[in-house]
XYZ file of C-alpha atoms in Angstrom:
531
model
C 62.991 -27.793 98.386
C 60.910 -27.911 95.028
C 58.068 -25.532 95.475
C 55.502 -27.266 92.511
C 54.613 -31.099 91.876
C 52.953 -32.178 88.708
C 49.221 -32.625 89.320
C 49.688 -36.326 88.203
C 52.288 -37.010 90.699
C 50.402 -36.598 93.634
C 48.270 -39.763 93.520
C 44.847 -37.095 94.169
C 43.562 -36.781 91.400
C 40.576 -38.442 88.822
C 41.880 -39.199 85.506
C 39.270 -36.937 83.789
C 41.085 -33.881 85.176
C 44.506 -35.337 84.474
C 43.479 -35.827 80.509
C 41.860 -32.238 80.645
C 45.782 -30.959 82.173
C 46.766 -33.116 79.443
C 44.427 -31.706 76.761
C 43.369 -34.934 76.047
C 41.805 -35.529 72.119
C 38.897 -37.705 73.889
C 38.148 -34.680 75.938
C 38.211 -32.033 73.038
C 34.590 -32.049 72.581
C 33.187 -30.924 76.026
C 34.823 -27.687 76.757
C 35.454 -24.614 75.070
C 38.711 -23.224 75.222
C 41.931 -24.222 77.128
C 43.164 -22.076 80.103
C 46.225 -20.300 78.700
C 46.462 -16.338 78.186
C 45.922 -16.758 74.629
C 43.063 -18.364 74.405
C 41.695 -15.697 76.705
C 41.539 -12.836 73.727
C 39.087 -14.504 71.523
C 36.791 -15.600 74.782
C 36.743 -11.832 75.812
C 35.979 -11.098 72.245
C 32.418 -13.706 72.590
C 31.823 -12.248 76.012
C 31.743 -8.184 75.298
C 29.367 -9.338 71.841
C 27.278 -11.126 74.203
C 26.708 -9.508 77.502
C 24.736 -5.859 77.310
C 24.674 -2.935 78.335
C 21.017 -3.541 80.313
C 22.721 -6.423 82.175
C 25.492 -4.353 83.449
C 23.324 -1.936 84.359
C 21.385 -4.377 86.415
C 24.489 -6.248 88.089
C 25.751 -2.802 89.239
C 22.633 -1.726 90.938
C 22.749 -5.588 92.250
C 26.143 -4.728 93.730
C 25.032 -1.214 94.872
C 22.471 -2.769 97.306
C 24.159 -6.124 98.130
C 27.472 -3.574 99.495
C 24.977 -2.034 101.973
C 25.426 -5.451 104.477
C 29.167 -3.986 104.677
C 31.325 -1.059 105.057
C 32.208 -1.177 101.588
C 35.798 -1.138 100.877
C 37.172 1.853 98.262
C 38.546 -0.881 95.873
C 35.343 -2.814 96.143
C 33.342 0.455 94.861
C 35.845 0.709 92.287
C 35.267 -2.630 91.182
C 31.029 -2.386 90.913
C 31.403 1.076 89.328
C 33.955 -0.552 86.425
C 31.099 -3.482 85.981
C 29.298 -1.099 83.581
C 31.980 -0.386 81.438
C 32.049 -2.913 78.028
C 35.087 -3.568 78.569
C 35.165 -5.156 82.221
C 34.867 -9.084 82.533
C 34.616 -11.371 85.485
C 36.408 -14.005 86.481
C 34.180 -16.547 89.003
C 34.585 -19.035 91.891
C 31.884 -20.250 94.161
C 31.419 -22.329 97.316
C 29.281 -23.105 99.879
C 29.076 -21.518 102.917
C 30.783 -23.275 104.846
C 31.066 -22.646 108.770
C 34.364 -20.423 109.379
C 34.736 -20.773 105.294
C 35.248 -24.700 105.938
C 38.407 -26.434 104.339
C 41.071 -24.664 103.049
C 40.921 -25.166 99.259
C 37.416 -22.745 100.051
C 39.970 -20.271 100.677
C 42.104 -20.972 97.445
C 39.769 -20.781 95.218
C 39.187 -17.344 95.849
C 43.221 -16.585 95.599
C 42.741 -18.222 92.331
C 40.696 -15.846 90.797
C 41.820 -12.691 92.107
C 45.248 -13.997 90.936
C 44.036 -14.827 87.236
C 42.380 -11.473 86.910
C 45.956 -9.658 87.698
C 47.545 -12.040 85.434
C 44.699 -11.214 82.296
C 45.406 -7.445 84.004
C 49.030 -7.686 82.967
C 48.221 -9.352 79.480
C 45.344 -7.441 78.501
C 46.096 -3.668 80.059
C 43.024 -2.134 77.981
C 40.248 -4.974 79.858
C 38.876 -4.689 83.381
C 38.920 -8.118 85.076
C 36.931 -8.197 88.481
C 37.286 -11.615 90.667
C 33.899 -13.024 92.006
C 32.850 -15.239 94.811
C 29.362 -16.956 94.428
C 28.022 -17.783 98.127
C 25.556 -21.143 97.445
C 23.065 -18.964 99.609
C 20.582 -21.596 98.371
C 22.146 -25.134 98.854
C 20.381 -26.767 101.497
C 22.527 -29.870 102.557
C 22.897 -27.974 106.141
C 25.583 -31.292 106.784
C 27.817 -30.369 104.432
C 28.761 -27.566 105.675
C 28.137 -27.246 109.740
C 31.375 -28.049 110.492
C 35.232 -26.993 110.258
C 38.358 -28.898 111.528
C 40.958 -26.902 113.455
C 43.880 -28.622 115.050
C 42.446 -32.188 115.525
C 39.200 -31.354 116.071
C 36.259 -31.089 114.757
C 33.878 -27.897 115.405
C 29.823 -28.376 114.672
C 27.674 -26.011 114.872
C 23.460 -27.756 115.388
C 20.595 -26.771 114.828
C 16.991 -27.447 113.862
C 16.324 -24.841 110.969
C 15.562 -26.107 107.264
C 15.734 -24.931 104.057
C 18.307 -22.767 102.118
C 21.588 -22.529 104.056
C 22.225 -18.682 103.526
C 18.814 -18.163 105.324
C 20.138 -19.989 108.391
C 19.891 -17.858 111.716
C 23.210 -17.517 113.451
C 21.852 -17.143 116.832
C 22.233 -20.591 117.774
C 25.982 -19.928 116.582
C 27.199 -17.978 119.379
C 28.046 -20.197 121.938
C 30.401 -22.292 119.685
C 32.067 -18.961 118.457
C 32.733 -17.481 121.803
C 34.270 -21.328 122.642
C 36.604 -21.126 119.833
C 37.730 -17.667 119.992
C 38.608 -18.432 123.163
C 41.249 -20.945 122.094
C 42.778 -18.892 119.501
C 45.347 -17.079 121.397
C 46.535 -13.618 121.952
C 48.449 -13.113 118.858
C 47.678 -9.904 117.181
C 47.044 -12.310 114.435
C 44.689 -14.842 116.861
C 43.247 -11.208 117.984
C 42.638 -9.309 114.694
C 40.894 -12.560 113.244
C 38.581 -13.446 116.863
C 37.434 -9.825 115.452
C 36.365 -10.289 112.353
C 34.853 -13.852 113.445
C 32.398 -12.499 116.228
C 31.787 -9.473 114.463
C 30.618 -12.058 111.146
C 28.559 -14.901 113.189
C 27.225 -12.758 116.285
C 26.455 -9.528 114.708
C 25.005 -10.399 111.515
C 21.778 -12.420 111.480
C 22.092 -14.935 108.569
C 24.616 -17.491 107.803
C 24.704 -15.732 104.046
C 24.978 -12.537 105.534
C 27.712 -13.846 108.311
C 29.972 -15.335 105.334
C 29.227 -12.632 102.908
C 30.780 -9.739 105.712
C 33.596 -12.757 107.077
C 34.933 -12.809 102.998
C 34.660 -9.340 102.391
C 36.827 -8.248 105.474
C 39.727 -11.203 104.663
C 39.647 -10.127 100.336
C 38.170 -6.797 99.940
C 41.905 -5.254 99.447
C 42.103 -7.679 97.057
C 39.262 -6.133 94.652
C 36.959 -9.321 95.410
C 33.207 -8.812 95.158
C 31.089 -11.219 96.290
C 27.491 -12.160 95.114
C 24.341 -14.203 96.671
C 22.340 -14.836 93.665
C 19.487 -15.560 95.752
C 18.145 -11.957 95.215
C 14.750 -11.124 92.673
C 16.884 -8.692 90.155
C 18.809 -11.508 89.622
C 16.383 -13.735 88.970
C 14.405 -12.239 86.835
C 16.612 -12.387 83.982
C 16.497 -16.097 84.446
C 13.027 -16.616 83.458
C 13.163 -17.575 79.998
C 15.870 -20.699 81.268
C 14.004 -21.523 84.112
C 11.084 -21.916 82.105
C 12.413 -23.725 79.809
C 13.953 -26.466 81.879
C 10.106 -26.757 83.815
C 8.439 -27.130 80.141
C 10.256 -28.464 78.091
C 12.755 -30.156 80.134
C 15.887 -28.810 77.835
C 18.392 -29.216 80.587
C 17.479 -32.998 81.061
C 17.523 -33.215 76.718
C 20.659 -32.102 76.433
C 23.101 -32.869 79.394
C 21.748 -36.607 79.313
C 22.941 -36.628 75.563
C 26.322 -35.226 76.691
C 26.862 -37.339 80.335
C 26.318 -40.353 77.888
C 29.033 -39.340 75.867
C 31.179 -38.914 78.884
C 30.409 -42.455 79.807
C 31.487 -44.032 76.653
C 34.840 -42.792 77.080
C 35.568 -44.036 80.207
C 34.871 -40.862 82.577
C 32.479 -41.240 86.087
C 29.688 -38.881 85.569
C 29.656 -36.265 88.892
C 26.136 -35.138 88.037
C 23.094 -36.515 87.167
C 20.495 -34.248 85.377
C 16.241 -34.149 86.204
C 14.073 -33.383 84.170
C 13.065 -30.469 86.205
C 16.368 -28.738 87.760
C 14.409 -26.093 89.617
C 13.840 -26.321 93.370
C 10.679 -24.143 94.843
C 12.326 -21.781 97.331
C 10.378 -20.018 100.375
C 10.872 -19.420 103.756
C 12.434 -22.298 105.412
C 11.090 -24.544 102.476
C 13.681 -25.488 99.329
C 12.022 -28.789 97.705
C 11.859 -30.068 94.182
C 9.590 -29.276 91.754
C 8.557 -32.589 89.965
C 5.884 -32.742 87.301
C 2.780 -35.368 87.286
C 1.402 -35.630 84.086
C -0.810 -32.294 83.945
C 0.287 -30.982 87.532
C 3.517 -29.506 88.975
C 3.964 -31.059 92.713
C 6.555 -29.487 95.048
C 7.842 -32.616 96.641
C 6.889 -33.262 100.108
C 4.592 -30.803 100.270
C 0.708 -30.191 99.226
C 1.759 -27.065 97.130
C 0.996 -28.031 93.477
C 0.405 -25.846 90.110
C -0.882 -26.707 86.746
C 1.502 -25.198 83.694
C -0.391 -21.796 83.621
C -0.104 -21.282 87.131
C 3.375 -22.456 87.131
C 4.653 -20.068 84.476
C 2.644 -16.967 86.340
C 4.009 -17.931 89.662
C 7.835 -17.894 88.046
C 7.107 -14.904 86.182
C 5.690 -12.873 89.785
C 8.190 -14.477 91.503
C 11.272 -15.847 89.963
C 12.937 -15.391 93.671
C 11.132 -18.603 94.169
C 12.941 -20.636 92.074
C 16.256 -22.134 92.761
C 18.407 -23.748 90.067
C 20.155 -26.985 91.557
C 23.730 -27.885 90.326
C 22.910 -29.117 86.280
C 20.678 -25.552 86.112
C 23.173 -22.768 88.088
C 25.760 -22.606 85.783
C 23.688 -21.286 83.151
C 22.306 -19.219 85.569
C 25.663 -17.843 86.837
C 27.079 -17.360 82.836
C 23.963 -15.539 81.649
C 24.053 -12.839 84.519
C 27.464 -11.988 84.465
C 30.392 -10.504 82.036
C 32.326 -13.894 82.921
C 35.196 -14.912 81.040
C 36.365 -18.291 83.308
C 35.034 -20.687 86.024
C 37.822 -21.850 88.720
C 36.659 -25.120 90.668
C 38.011 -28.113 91.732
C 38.679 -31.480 90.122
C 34.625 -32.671 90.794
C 33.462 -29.417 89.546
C 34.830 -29.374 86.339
C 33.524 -32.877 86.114
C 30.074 -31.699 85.988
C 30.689 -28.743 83.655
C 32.217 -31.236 81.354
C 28.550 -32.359 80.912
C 27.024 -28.808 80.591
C 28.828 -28.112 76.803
C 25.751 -28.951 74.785
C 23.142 -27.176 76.957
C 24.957 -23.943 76.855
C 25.190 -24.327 73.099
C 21.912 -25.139 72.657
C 20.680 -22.288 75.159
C 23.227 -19.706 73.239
C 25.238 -18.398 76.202
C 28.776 -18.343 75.958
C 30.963 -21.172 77.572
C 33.458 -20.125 80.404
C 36.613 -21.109 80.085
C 36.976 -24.214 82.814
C 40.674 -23.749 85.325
C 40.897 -26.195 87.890
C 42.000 -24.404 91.116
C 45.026 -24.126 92.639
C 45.619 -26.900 95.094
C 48.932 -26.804 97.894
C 50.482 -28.656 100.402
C 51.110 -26.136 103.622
C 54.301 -27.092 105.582
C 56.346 -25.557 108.497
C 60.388 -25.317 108.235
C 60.416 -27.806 111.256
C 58.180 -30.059 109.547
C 61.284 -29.470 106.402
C 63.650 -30.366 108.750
C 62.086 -33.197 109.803
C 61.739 -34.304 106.272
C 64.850 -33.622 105.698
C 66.518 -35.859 108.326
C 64.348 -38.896 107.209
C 66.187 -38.651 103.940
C 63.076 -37.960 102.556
C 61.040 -35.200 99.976
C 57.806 -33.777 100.089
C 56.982 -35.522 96.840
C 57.271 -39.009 98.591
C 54.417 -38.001 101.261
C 51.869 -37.723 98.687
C 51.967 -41.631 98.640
C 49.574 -43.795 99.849
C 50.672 -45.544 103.485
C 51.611 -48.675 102.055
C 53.724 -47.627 99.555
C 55.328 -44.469 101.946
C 56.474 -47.506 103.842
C 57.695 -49.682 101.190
C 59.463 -46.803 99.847
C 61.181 -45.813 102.872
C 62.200 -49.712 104.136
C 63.911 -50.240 100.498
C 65.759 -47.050 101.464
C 66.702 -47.781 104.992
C 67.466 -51.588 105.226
C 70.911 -52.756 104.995
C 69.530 -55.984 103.652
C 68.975 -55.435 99.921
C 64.868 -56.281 99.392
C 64.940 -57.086 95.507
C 64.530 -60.276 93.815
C 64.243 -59.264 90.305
C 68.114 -60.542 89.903
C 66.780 -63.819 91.555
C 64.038 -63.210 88.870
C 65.997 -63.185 86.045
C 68.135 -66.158 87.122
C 64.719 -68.050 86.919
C 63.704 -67.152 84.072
C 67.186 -68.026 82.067
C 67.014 -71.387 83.758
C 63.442 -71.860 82.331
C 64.353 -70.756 78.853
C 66.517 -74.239 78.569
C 63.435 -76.573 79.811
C 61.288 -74.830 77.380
C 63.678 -75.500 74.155
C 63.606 -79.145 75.706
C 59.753 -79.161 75.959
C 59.912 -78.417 72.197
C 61.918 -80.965 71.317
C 60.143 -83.916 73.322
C 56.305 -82.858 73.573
C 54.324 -79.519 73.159
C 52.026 -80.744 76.236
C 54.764 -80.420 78.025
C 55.287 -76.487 77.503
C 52.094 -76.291 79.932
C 53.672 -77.981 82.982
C 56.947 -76.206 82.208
C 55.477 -72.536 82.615
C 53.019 -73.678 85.095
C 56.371 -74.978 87.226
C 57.935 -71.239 86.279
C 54.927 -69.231 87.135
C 54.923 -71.236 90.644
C 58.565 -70.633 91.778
C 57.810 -66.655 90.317
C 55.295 -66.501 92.741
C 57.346 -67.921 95.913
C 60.241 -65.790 95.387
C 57.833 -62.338 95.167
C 56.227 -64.327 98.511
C 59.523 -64.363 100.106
C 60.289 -60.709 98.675
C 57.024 -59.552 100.763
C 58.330 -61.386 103.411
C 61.364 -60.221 104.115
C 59.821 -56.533 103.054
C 57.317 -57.101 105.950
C 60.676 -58.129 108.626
C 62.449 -55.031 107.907
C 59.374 -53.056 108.770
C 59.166 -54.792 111.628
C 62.888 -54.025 111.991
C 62.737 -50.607 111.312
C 59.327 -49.778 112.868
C 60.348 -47.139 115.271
C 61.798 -45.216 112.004
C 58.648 -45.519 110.621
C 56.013 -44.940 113.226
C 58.147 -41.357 113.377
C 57.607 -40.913 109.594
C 53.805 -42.046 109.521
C 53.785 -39.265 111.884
C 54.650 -36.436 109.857
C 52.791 -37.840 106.845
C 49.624 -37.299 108.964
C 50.487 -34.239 110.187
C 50.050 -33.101 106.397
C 47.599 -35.547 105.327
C 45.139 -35.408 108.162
C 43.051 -38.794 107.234
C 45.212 -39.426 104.196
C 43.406 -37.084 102.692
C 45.003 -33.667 101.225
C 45.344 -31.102 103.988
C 43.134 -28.601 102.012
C 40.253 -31.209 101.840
C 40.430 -31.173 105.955
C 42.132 -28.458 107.448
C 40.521 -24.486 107.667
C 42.492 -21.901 107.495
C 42.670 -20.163 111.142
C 45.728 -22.260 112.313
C 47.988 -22.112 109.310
C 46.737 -18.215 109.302
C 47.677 -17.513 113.219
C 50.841 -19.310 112.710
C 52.228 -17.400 109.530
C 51.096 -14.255 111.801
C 49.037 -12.883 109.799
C 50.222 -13.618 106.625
C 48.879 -16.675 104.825
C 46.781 -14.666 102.190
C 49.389 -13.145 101.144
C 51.739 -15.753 100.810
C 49.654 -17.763 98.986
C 48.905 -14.646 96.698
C 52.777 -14.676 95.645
C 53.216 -17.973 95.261
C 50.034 -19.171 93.627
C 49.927 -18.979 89.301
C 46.739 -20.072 88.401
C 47.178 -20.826 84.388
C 50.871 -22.855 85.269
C 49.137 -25.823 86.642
C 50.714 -26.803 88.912
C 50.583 -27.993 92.937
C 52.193 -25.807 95.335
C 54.375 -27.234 98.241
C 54.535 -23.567 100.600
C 56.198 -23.309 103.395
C 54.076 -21.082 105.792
C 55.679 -20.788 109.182
C-alpha cells in the first residue's frame, strides 16, 4: 500500500497552501525562501549575521532556569549549552496547550521539527540545529483547548478561571485525569503513559507548567527544548517592537498593506491586524490594549495610561505585555537563532501576511514548511480496505462522491450515459445544419430542445446512480464505516483524534514510527500503518 499522497489529492487542503507546494509566481512575493536544503545555506548565512552573541547569552540563561520545572534530560543540557555557540540555529513549532496535547497534528508538528533539524544535521555537519516547541502560555481562548477526543468521546475539563491559559490551575483537573487513566488499560504502554499523565496534571500546578513537563518526558530523547515566552528576560528584548506597534501602530501599517495584496489575488485572509496587537497581561487578566485619542484603555477594565505612562509601564514591565497572533511572530524571530517556522495550512496563511512587517522591522524571515500531516491506519483496517476493492487514496473523498465512486465500481448495471450523450449530440448536429439552412431563429429552439433532453438523460443517470445505492446499500453502510473510523466527522483524523489510543495500540511506539517515516522538506502526506 502507497505510503505518501500528494497534498492536492486529499481534498483538505486551501488553495493558498497548494500554490505555495506549487511555488506559485502569484505567491512569490510574500515569503522568503522555499523549504528545500538548499535554500537553507544562504538563510543560515542571514541568521548567524543577525542574531548576537548577547542574545544567546540571554536565551541560555532563559533555558537554564526554565529546565529547573524538570529533571532535565542529558541531551536537553546539551542542547541549551550549544545555544551559545554562533553556529547553532533553531528550528520552531508552536501550539497551544492543549488538554492531554489535544489533536494529533499537535503531536506532529513537533516530529516535524526535530526531524528537519537531523535532516539540516546531515546536510550541514559543521551547524548545530536545536528543535523548539513554543507553549501559547498566553492565549486565552480557555475553549479551544479544554478538551481532547479519545475513542468516541469527548473529554472536558471546566472551570471558572480567566485569563492566560498557561496560568490555569490544574487542581480542578484531577478528577477527570484519575477518570481517564482509569480507562487506559494495563499495557505497559497504557501504564508507562497513566505515569507521565498524573505526574504532568496532578503534580504540577499550572496548565503551562503541566504541558511543559508532559512534552519534555514524551521528546526530551529527541533533543527538543521547549520555551514559554511568557517570562520578563524574554520580554525585555521586545520593547523596542512592542512599542512600536502601541505608537505608531507599524504592525497595523504594514500587514494591512500586505493582507490587501493577498486579497487581490484571490487568497482568504486568516488574520486580521489592530492597530494595537498588544494585550495587557496580569494575574488572571489578558485584555486588549486599545487607544482613545490621548489615552490607552485596557478593554473591559478601568485601567487606562496616557503615552508616557504607557511607555514607562512597558519599559518596568514588559512581562505585561502580550503580543496576539499579527505581533508574536516577530516576537518569536527576534529572540531566537531560528532558521524555519513549521505550522499548518492556516498558519502559514497568516505569515503570508507578516512579509512586509518583518522587512520593515529588519528581522530576518523564517523560512515557512507546512507540517507534516498523516493518515494513521491499522493492518485490519488494510484488510478491510483491501476486500472492498478499495485504496486509502479513495477515503480521502467526500461521502458523496466515496459512494458514487464505489456504486460505479460495484454495479453490474453500467451507470454512464456519456455514450447516450454523444448519440445526442450527433443527432443534433443534423437539425442544426437544417436550422441554418431554413432560419437562424431557429438555432435557439434547436439547442434549447438539445440542452433539455441533456438534462433528462444526466436526470435518469442520477437516477439509476441513486437505485444501485439503494441496491448495494449494505456494501456501503460497511464502507461508510471504515471511512469514519479514519475520518472521525469527515474531518482528518489528526484534526480530531489525540494521540493516547493510536500510542497504547502501537505499544509504545508511535513516536517513533512516525520519526522514521515522516520527511519534512518531501511534502508529502503520510498513510502509516501503526498497529
Amino acid at each position: 500500500m502507497q505510503d505518501d499522497l500528494p497534498y492536492c489529492e486529499t481534498g483538505f487542503f486551501s488553495e493558498l497552501v497548494l500554490d505555495y507546494l506549487e511555488k506559485n509566481e502569484k505567491l512569490a512575493d510574500f515569503y522568503s525562501k522555499f523549504p528545500t536544503i538548499e535554500n537553507f545555506k544562504p538563510q543560515i548565512e542571514a541568521k548567524k549575521a543577525h542574531f548576537s552573541v548577547h542574545q544567546r547569552k540571554e536565551l541560555q540563561a532563559y533555558f537554564k532556569q526554565q529546565y529547573k520545572l524538570v529533571e532535565p534530560h542529558p541531551k536537553s543540557l546539551e542542547q541549551i549549552n550549544k545555544l551559545v555557540e554562533p553556529n547553532s540555529f533553531t528550528v520552531t513549532t508552536g501550539h497551544q496547550l492543549n488538554l492531554f496535547t489535544g489533536p494529533l497534528y499537535f503531536i506532529y508538528k513537533i516530529i516535524s521539527a526535530i526531524n528537519l533539524c537531523q535532516s539540516l544535521k546531515q546536510a550541514y555537519p559543521e551547524h548545530n540545529f536545536v528543535p523548539i516547541y513554543w507553549m501559547a502560555t498566553e492565549d486565552h481562548d480557555f475553549d479551544e483547548i479544554s478538551f481532547f477526543h479519545h475513542q468516541g468521546e469527548k473529554n472536558i475539563w471546566k472551570q471558572d478561571e480567566d485569563g492566560a491559559v498557561g496560568r490555569i490551575k490544574t487542581a480542578s483537573l484531577h478528577q477527570l485525569v484519575d477518570d481517564f487513566c482509569e480507562e487506559l488499560g494495563e499495557s505497559k504502554a497504557a501504564l508507562k503513559l497513566k505515569e507521565v499523565l498524573i505526574k504532568a496534571y496532578k503534580y504540577h500546578t499550572t496548565l503551562a507548567e503541566a504541558t511543559f513537563y508532559l512534552v519534555h518526558q514524551l521528546f526530551a530523547d529527541e533533543g527538543l527544548l521547549i520555551i514559554d515566552a511568557d517570562h520578563v528576560k524574554l520580554k525585555q528584548q521586545a520593547i523596542p517592537i512592542f512599542e512600536a506597534d502601541l505608537i505608531k501602530h507599524k504592525a497595523f501599517n504594514h500587514v494591512t498593506a500586505t493582507s490587501q495584496q493577498l486579497y487581490s489575488k484571490g487568497y482568504k485572509l486568516q488574520v486580521n491586524p489592530r492597530e494595537i496587537n498588544l494585550f495587557y497581561l496580569k494575574d488572571d487578566l489578558r485584555e486588549r490594549i486599545i487607544r482613545d485619542e490621548d489615552k490607552f484603555l485596557v478593554v473591559d477594565t478601568s485601567i487606562s495610561f496616557s503615552e508616557e505612562e504607557l511607555k514607562a509601564e512597558l519599559h518596568k514591565h514588559p512581562e505585561r505585555f502580550s503580543p496576539n497572533v499579527i505581533l508574536r511572530p516577530l516576537f518569536q524571530e527576534l529572540i531566537l537563532p531560528n532558521l524555519c517556522y513549521i505550522g499548518g495550512g492556516g498558519e502559514l496563511a497568516y505569515w503570508f501576511q507578516l512579509k512586509s512587517f518583518f522587512e520593515a522591522s529588519a528581522v530576518d524571515f523564517p523560512i515557512l514548511l507546512l507540517r507534516n500531516s498523516a493518515l494513521l491506519y491499522t493492518n485490519k483496517q488494510h484488510k478491510k480496505i483491501k476486500k472492498l476493492n478499495l485504496t486509502l487514496a479513495d477515503l480521502f473523498l467526500d461521502a458523496a462522491s466515496f459512494e458514487s465512486k464505489i456504486t460505479h465500481q460495484i454495479s453490474k448495471v453500467k451507470i454512464d450515459f456519456s455514450k447516450q450523450q454523444l448519440f445526442l449530440e450527433k443527432q443534433f448536429e443534423d437539425l442544426y445544419l437544417l436550422a441554418e439552412q431554413t432560419d437562424a431563429s431557429f438555432i435557439g429552439a434547436v439547442a434549447a430542445q438539445e440542452q433539455k433532453q441533456k438534462n433528462g438523460l444526466a436526470h435518469l443517470e442520477k437516477r439509476l446512480l441513486k437505485a444501485q445505492k439503494r441496491k448495494h446499500k449494505d456494501y456501503l453502510k460497511r464502507a461508510n464505516q471504515l471511512r469514519l473510523e479514519l475520518f472521525p466527522g469527515d474531518l482528518l483524523q489528526e484534526r480530531h483524534d489525540n494521540f493516547i489510543h493510536y500510542y497504547i495500540e502501537s505499544q509504545g511506539e508511535l513516536i517513533q514510527l512516525l520519526k522514521s517515516q515522516f520527511k519534512p522538506l518531501q511534502l508529502k502526506f503520510n498513510l502509516v500503518q501503526y498497529a
